[in-house]
Short mmCIF file of C-alpha atoms in Angstrom, two decimals:
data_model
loop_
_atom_site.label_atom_id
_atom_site.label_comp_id
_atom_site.label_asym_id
_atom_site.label_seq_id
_atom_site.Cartn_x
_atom_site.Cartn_y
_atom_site.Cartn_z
CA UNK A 1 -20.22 1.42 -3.07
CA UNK A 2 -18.02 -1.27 -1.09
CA UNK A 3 -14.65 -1.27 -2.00
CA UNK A 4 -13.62 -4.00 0.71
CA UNK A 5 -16.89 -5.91 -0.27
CA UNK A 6 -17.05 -9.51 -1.62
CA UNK A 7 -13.58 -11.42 -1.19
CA UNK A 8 -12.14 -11.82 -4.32
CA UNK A 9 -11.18 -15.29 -5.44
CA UNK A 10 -8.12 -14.46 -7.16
CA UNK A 11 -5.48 -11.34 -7.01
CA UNK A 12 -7.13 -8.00 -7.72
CA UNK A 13 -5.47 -5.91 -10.51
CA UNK A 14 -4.67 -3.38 -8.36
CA UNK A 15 -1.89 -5.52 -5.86
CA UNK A 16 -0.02 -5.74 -9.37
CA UNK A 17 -0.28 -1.80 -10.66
CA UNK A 18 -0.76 0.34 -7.22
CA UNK A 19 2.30 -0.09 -4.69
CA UNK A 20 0.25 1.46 -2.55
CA UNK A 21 -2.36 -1.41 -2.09
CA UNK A 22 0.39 -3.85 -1.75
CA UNK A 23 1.56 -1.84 0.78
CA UNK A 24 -1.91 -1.90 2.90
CA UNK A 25 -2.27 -5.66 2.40
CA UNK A 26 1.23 -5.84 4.37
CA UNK A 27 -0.54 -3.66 6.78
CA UNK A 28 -3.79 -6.31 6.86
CA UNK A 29 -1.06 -8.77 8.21
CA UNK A 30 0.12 -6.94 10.91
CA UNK A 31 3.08 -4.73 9.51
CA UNK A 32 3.62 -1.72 11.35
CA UNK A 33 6.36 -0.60 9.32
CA UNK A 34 4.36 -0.91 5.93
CA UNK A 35 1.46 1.28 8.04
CA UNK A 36 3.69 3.74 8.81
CA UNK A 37 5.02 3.90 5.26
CA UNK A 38 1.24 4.92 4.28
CA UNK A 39 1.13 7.28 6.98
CA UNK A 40 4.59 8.77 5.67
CA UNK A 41 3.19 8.89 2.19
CA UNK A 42 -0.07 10.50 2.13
CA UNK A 43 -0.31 12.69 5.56
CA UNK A 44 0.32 16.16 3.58
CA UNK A 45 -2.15 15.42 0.95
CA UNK A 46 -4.46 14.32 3.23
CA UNK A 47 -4.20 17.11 5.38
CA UNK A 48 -4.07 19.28 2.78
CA UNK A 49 -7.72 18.36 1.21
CA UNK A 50 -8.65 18.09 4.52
CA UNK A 51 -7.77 21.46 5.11
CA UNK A 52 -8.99 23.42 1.96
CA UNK A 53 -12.29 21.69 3.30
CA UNK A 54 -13.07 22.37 7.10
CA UNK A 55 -10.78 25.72 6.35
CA UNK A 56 -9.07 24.74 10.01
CA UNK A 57 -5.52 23.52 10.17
CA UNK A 58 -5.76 21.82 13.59
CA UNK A 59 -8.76 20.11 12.70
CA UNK A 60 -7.72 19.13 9.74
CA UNK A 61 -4.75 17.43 11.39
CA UNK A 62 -7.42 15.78 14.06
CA UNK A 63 -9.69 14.65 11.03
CA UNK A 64 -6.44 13.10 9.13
CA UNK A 65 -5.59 11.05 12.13
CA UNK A 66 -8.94 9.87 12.23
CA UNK A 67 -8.67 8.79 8.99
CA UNK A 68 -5.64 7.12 9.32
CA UNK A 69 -7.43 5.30 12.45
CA UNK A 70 -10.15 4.28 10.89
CA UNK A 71 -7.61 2.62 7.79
CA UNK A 72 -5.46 0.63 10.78
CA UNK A 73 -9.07 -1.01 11.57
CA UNK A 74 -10.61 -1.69 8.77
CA UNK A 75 -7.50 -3.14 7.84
CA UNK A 76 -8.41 -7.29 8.92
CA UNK A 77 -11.34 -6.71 6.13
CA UNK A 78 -9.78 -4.53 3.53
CA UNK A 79 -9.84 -6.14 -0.37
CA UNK A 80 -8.26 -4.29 -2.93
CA UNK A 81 -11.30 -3.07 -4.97
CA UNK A 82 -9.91 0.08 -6.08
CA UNK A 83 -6.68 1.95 -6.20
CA UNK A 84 -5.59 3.02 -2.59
CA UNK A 85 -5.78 6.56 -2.93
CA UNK A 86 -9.62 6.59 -3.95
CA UNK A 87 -10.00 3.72 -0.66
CA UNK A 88 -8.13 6.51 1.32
CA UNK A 89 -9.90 9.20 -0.25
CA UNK A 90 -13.41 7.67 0.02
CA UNK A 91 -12.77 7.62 4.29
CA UNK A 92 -11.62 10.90 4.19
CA UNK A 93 -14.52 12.37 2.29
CA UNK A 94 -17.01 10.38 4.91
CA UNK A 95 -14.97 11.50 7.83
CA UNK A 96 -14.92 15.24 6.03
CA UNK A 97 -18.55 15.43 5.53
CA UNK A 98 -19.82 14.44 9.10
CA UNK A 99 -17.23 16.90 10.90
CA UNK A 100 -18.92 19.80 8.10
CA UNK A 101 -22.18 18.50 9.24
CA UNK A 102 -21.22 18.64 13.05
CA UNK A 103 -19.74 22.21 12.66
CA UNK A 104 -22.66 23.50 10.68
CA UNK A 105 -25.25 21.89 13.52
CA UNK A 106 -23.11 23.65 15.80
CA UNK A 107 -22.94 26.76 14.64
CA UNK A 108 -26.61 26.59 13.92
CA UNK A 109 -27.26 26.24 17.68
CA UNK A 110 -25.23 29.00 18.42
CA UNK A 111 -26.47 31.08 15.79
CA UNK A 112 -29.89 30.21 17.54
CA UNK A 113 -28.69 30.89 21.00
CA UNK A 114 -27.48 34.48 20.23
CA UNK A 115 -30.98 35.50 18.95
CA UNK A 116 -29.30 35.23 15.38
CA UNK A 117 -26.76 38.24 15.55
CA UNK A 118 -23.94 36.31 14.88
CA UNK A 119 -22.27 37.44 11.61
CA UNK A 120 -22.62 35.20 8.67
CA UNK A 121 -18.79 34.53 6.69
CA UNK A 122 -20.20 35.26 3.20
CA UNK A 123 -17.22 36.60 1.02
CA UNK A 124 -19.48 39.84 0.78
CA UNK A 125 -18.47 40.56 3.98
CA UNK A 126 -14.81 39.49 4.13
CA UNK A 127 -14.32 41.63 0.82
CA UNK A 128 -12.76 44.45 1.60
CA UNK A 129 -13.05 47.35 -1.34
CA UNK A 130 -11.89 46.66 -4.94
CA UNK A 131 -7.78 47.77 -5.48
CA UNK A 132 -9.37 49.80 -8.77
CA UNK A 133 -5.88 48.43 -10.61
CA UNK A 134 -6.68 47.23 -14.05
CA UNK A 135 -5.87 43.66 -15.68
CA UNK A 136 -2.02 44.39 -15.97
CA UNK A 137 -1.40 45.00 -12.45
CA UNK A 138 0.84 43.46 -9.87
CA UNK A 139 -1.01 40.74 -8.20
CA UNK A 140 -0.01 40.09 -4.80
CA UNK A 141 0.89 36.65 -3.87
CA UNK A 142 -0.82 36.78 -0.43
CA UNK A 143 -3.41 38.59 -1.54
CA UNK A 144 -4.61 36.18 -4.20
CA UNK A 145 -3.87 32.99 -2.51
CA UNK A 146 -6.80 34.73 -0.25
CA UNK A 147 -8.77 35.34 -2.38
CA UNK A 148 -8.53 31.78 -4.53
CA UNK A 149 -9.19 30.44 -0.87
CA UNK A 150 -11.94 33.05 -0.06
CA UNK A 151 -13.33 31.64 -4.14
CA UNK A 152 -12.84 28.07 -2.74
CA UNK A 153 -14.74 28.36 -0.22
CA UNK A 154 -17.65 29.74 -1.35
CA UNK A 155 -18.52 26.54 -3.48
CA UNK A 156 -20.59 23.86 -1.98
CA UNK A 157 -19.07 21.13 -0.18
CA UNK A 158 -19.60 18.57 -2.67
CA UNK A 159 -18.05 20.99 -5.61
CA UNK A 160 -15.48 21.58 -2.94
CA UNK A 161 -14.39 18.22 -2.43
CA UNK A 162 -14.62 17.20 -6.11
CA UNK A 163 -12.55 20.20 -7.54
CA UNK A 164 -9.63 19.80 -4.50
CA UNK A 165 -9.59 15.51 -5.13
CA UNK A 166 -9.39 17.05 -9.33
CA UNK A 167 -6.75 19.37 -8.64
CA UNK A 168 -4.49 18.32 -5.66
CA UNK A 169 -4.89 14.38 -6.16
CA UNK A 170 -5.62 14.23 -9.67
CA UNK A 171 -8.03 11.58 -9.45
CA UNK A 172 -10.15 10.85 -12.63
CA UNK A 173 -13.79 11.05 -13.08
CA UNK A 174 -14.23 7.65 -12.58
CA UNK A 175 -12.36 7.70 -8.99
CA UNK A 176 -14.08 10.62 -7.79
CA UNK A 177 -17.09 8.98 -8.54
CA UNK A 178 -16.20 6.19 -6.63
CA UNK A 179 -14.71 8.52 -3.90
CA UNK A 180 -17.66 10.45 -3.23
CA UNK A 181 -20.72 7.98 -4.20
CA UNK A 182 -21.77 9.67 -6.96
CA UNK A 183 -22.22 8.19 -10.79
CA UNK A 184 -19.25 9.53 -13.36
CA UNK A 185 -21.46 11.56 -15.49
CA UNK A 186 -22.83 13.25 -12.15
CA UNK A 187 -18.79 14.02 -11.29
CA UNK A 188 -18.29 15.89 -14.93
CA UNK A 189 -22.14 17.89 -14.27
CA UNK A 190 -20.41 18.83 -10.31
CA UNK A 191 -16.78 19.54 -11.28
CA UNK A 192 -18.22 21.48 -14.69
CA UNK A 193 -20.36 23.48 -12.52
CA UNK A 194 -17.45 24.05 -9.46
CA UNK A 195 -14.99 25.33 -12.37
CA UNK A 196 -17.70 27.66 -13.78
CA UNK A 197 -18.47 28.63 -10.68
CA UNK A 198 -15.02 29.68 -9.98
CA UNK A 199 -14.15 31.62 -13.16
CA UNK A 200 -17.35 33.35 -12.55
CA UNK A 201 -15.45 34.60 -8.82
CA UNK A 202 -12.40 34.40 -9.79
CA UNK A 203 -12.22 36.57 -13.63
CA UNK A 204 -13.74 40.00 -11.91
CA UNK A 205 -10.92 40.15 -10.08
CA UNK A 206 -8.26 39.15 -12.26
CA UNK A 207 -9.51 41.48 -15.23
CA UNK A 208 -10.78 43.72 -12.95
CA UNK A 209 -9.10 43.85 -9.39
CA UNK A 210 -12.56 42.73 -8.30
CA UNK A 211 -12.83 41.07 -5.39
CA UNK A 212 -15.16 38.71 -4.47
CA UNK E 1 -19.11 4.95 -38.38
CA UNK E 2 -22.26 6.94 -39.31
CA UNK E 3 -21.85 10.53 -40.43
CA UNK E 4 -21.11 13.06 -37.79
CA UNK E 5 -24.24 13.50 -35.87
CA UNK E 6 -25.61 16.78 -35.93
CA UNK E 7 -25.65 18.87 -32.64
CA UNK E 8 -29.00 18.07 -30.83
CA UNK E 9 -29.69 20.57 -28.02
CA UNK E 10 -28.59 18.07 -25.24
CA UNK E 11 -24.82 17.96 -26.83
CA UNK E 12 -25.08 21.94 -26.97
CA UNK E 13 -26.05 21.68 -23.00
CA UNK E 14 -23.33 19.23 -22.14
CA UNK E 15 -20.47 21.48 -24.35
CA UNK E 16 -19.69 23.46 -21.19
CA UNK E 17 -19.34 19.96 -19.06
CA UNK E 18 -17.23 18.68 -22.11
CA UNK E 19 -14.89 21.81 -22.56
CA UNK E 20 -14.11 21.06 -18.42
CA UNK E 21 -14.03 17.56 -19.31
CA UNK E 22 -11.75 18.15 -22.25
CA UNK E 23 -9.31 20.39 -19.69
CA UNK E 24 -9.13 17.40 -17.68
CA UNK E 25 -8.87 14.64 -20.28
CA UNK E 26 -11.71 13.05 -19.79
CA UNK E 27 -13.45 12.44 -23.27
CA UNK E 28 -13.06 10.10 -26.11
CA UNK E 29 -11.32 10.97 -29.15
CA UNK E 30 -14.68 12.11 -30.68
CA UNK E 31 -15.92 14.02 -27.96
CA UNK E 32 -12.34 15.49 -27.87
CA UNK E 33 -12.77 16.02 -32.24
CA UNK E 34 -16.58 17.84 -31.60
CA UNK E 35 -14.77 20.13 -29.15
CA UNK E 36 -11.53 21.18 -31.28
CA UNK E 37 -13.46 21.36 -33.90
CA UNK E 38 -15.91 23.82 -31.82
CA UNK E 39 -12.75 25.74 -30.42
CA UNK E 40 -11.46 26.67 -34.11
CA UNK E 41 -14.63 27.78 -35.36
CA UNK E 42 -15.86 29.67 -31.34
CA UNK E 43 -14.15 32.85 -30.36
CA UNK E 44 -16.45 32.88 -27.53
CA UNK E 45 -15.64 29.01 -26.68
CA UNK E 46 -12.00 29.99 -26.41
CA UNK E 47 -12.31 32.38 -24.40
CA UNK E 48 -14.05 30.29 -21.72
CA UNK E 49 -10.97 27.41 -22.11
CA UNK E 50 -8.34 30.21 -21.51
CA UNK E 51 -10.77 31.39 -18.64
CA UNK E 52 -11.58 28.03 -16.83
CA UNK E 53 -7.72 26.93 -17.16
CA UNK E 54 -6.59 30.48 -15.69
CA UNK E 55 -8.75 30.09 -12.67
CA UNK E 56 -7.69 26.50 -12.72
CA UNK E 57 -3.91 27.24 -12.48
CA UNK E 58 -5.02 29.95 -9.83
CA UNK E 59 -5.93 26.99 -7.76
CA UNK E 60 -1.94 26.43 -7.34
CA UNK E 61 -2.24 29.23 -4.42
CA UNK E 62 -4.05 27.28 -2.25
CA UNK E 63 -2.63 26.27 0.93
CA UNK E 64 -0.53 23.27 1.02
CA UNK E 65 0.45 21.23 4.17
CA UNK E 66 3.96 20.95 5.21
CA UNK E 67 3.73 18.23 8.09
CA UNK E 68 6.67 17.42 10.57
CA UNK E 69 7.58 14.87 12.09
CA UNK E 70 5.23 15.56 15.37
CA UNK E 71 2.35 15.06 13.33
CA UNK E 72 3.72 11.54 12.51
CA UNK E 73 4.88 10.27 15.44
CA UNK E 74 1.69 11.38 17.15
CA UNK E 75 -0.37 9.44 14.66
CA UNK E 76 1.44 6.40 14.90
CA UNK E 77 1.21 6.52 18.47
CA UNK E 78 -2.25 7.07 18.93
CA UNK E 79 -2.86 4.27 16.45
CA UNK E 80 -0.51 1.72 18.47
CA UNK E 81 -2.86 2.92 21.60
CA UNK E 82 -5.65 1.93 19.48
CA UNK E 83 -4.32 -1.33 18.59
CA UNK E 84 -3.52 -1.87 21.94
CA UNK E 85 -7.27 -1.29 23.47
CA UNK E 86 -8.21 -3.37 20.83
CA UNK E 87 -6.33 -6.28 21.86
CA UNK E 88 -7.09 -5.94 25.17
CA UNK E 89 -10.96 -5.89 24.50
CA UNK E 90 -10.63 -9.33 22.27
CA UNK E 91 -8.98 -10.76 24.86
CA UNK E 92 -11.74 -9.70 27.58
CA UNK E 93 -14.20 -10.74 25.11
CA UNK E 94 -12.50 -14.79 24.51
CA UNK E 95 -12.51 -14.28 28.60
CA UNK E 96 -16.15 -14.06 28.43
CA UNK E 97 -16.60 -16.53 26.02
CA UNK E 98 -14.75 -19.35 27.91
CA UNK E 99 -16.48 -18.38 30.70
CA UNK E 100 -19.47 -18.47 29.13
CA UNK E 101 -18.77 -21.73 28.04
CA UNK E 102 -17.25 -22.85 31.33
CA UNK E 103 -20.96 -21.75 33.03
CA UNK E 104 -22.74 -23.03 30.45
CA UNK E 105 -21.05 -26.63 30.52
CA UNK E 106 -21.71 -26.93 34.26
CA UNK E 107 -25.06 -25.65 33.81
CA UNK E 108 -25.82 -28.54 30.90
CA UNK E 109 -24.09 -31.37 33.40
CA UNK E 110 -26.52 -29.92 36.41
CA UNK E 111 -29.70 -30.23 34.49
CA UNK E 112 -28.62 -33.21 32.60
CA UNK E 113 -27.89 -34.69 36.37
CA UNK E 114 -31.29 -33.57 37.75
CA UNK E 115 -33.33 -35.10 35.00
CA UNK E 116 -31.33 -38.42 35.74
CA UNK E 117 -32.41 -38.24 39.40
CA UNK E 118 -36.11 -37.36 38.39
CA UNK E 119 -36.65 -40.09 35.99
CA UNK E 120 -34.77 -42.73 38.37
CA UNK E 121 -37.12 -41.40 41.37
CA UNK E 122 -40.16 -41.55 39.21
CA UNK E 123 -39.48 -45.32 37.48
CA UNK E 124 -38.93 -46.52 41.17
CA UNK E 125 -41.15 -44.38 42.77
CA UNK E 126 -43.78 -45.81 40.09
CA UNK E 127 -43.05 -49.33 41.15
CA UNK E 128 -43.73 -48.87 44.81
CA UNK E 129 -46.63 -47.30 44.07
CA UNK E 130 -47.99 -50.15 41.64
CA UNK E 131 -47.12 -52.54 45.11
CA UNK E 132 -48.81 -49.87 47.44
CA UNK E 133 -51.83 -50.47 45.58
CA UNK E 134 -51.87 -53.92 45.25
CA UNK E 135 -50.81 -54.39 48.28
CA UNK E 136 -54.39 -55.57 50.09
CA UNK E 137 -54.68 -58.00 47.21
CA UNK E 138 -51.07 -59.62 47.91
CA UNK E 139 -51.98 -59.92 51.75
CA UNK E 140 -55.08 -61.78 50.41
CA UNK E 141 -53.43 -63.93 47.63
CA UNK E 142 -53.97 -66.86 49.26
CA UNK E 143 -57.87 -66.77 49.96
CA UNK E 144 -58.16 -65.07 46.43
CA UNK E 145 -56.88 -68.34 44.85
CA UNK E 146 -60.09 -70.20 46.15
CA UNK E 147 -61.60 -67.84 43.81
CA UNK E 148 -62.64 -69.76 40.50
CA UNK E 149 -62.71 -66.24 38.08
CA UNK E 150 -62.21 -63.16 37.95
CA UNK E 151 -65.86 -62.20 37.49
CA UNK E 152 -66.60 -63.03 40.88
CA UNK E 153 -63.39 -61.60 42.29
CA UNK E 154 -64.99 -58.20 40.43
CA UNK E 155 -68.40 -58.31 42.14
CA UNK E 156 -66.19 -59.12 45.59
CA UNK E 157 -64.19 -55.59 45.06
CA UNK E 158 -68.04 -53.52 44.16
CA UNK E 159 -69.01 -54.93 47.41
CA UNK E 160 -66.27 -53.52 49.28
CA UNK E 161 -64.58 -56.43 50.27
CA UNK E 162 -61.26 -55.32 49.52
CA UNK E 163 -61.52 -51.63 50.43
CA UNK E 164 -59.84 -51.62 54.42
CA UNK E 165 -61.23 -49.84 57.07
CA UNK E 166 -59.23 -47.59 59.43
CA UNK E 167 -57.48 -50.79 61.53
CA UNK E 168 -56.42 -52.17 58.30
CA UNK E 169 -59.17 -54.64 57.79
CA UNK E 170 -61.57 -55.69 54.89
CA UNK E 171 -64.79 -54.15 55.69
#
């Protein structure tokens, strides 16, 4: 879907409700100041979706810079046709997916050029053996924030970057939809399956120490 | 409204997508009813809610990204280097175009010049050959005038009286 599509013949609802928008129309004529404003206000998040995807820190700051690139030059066509988060969003998910696609080609060659013996990251093999401690015990704060990560990353991309756009950016249905090109009732199927998915990780281990 | 439709086995099939949906917010106030009413009555049903928002809240331990101001800076920067490249490539690209222009102009005026010249050449030209031809009848005008018709003036010419020979005489 175009969000920066058909010129719009008078002011789109969003100038009037999303500061944000106003903000990047500011930055359509030229203002560096409102641009850095944007930048200011939606680096972290970015980074941090960005991160919980490609599971790299640097990368994900390389990838948010992109985005914010690609924002400064599309800015001499953008038209408000959504709110600017899901615009922002919708880059970073494109960006996202083509550097996942890159890595995975890559490590496919190299998995090819080593005759196959490279290890595989499944959580199988990252799991190290269950604590044995029963539902009431101590969880570890470092040790779950692994393992929620080690959960999160066993989902597909696409239940990935739905459940961290849900969670982190509480976007609706409707946005992620338009975020990731995908119809609304196809968002609740993806995100219902991604959350099922997860308790099905994620309960073992907190009623049973479990890990995944 | 009608009655309360019965559950058909597609609304059984979505009731996991709608308890997720109903954690997030996202149904209508009847979807919203079917499922309350489904969580008082489902032990089993309430247990999944308590399950999918516990793993939900577990979420919270993800990483989060505390950026400083290096990341920032460096952003802005390389975007200002950006904008910078691309002004200097629209302004080698109007340089092309105005030269393009420029060459093309001159081009235009050249050929537009050397179809004058042809067409002057070849309406003069045209002329002097029209005289070059006639011209054994003009050095004959005089004696042709005797001539009472053209008729005869015709059988003269199939004779060869008008076609010169190599001193420039009628034959």
């Amino acid at each position: 879907m175009s969000l920066t599509g058909t010129l719009a013949l008078k002011p789109s609802p969003y100038e009037t409700t999303d500061p944000d928008v106003r903000l990047m129309l500011q930055v359509r004529d030229d203002n560096a100041v409102a641009f850095e404003e944007l930048v200011l206000r939606y680096q972290a998040r970015l980074i941090s979706v960005l991160q919980n995807l490609v599971r790299d820190r640097d990368r994900a700051e390389e990838l948010a810079q992109d985005v914010f690139l690609r924002v400064y030059r599309a800015r001499k066509t953008y038209t408000p046709g959504a709110k600017f988060s899901t615009w922002l969003f919708t880059i970073a998910h494109n960006v996202a997916s083509n550097a996942i696609r890159t890595q995975a080609r890559r490590r496919e060659v190299h998995v090819a050029a080593s005759g196959g013996a490279a290890s595989s990251q499944s959580l199988d093999a990252l799991a190290p053996a269950p604590s044995g401690q029963m539902p009431a015990r101590q969880l570890d704060k470092a040790e779950l924030a692994e393992v929620v990560r080690a959960a999160v990353d066993s989902l597909a991309e696409r239940q990935r970057m739905a459940i961290l756009l849900a969670k982190f950016e509480h976007l609706s249905y409707e946005d992620i939809a338009v975020t990731m090109g995908l119809s609304v009732k196809a968002v609740k199927s993806l995100l219902a399956r991604a959350r099922e998915n997860l308790r099905a990780i994620l309960e073992p281990y907190l009623q049973e120490g479990r890990r995944p | 409204m009608n009655a309360e439709p019965k559950p058909t086995q597609e609304t059984q099939d979505d009731f996991p997508a709608d308890l997720v949906a109903y954690l997030d917010g996202e149904l209508d106030a009847e979807q919203t009813r079917a499922v309350e009413e489904r969580l008082s009555q489902d032990l089993d049903f309430r247990r999944q809610l308590r399950e999918l928002q516990r793993t939900w809240d577990l979420l919270d331990h993800l990483p989060t990204a505390n950026v400083d101001d290096s990341f920032t800076r460096t952003t802005l920067a390389m975007v200002a280097v950006s904008a910078a490249d691309d002004a200097e490539r629209v302004a080698a690209r109007q340089g092309r175009r105005k030269r393009w222009f420029w060459w093309t102009g001159m081009g235009a005026a050249a050929a537009a010049f050397a179809a004058g010249y042809v067409a002057v050449w070849e309406l003069v030209g045209r002329e002097n050959r029209r005289l070059l031809r006639d011209l054994p009848v003009i050095q004959r005008l005089d004696q042709y005038r005797y001539a009472d018709n053209i008729e005869f003036l015709r059988l003269l010419e199939r004779e060869g009286l008008f076609t010169e020979d190599e001193t420039g005489h009628a034959m």
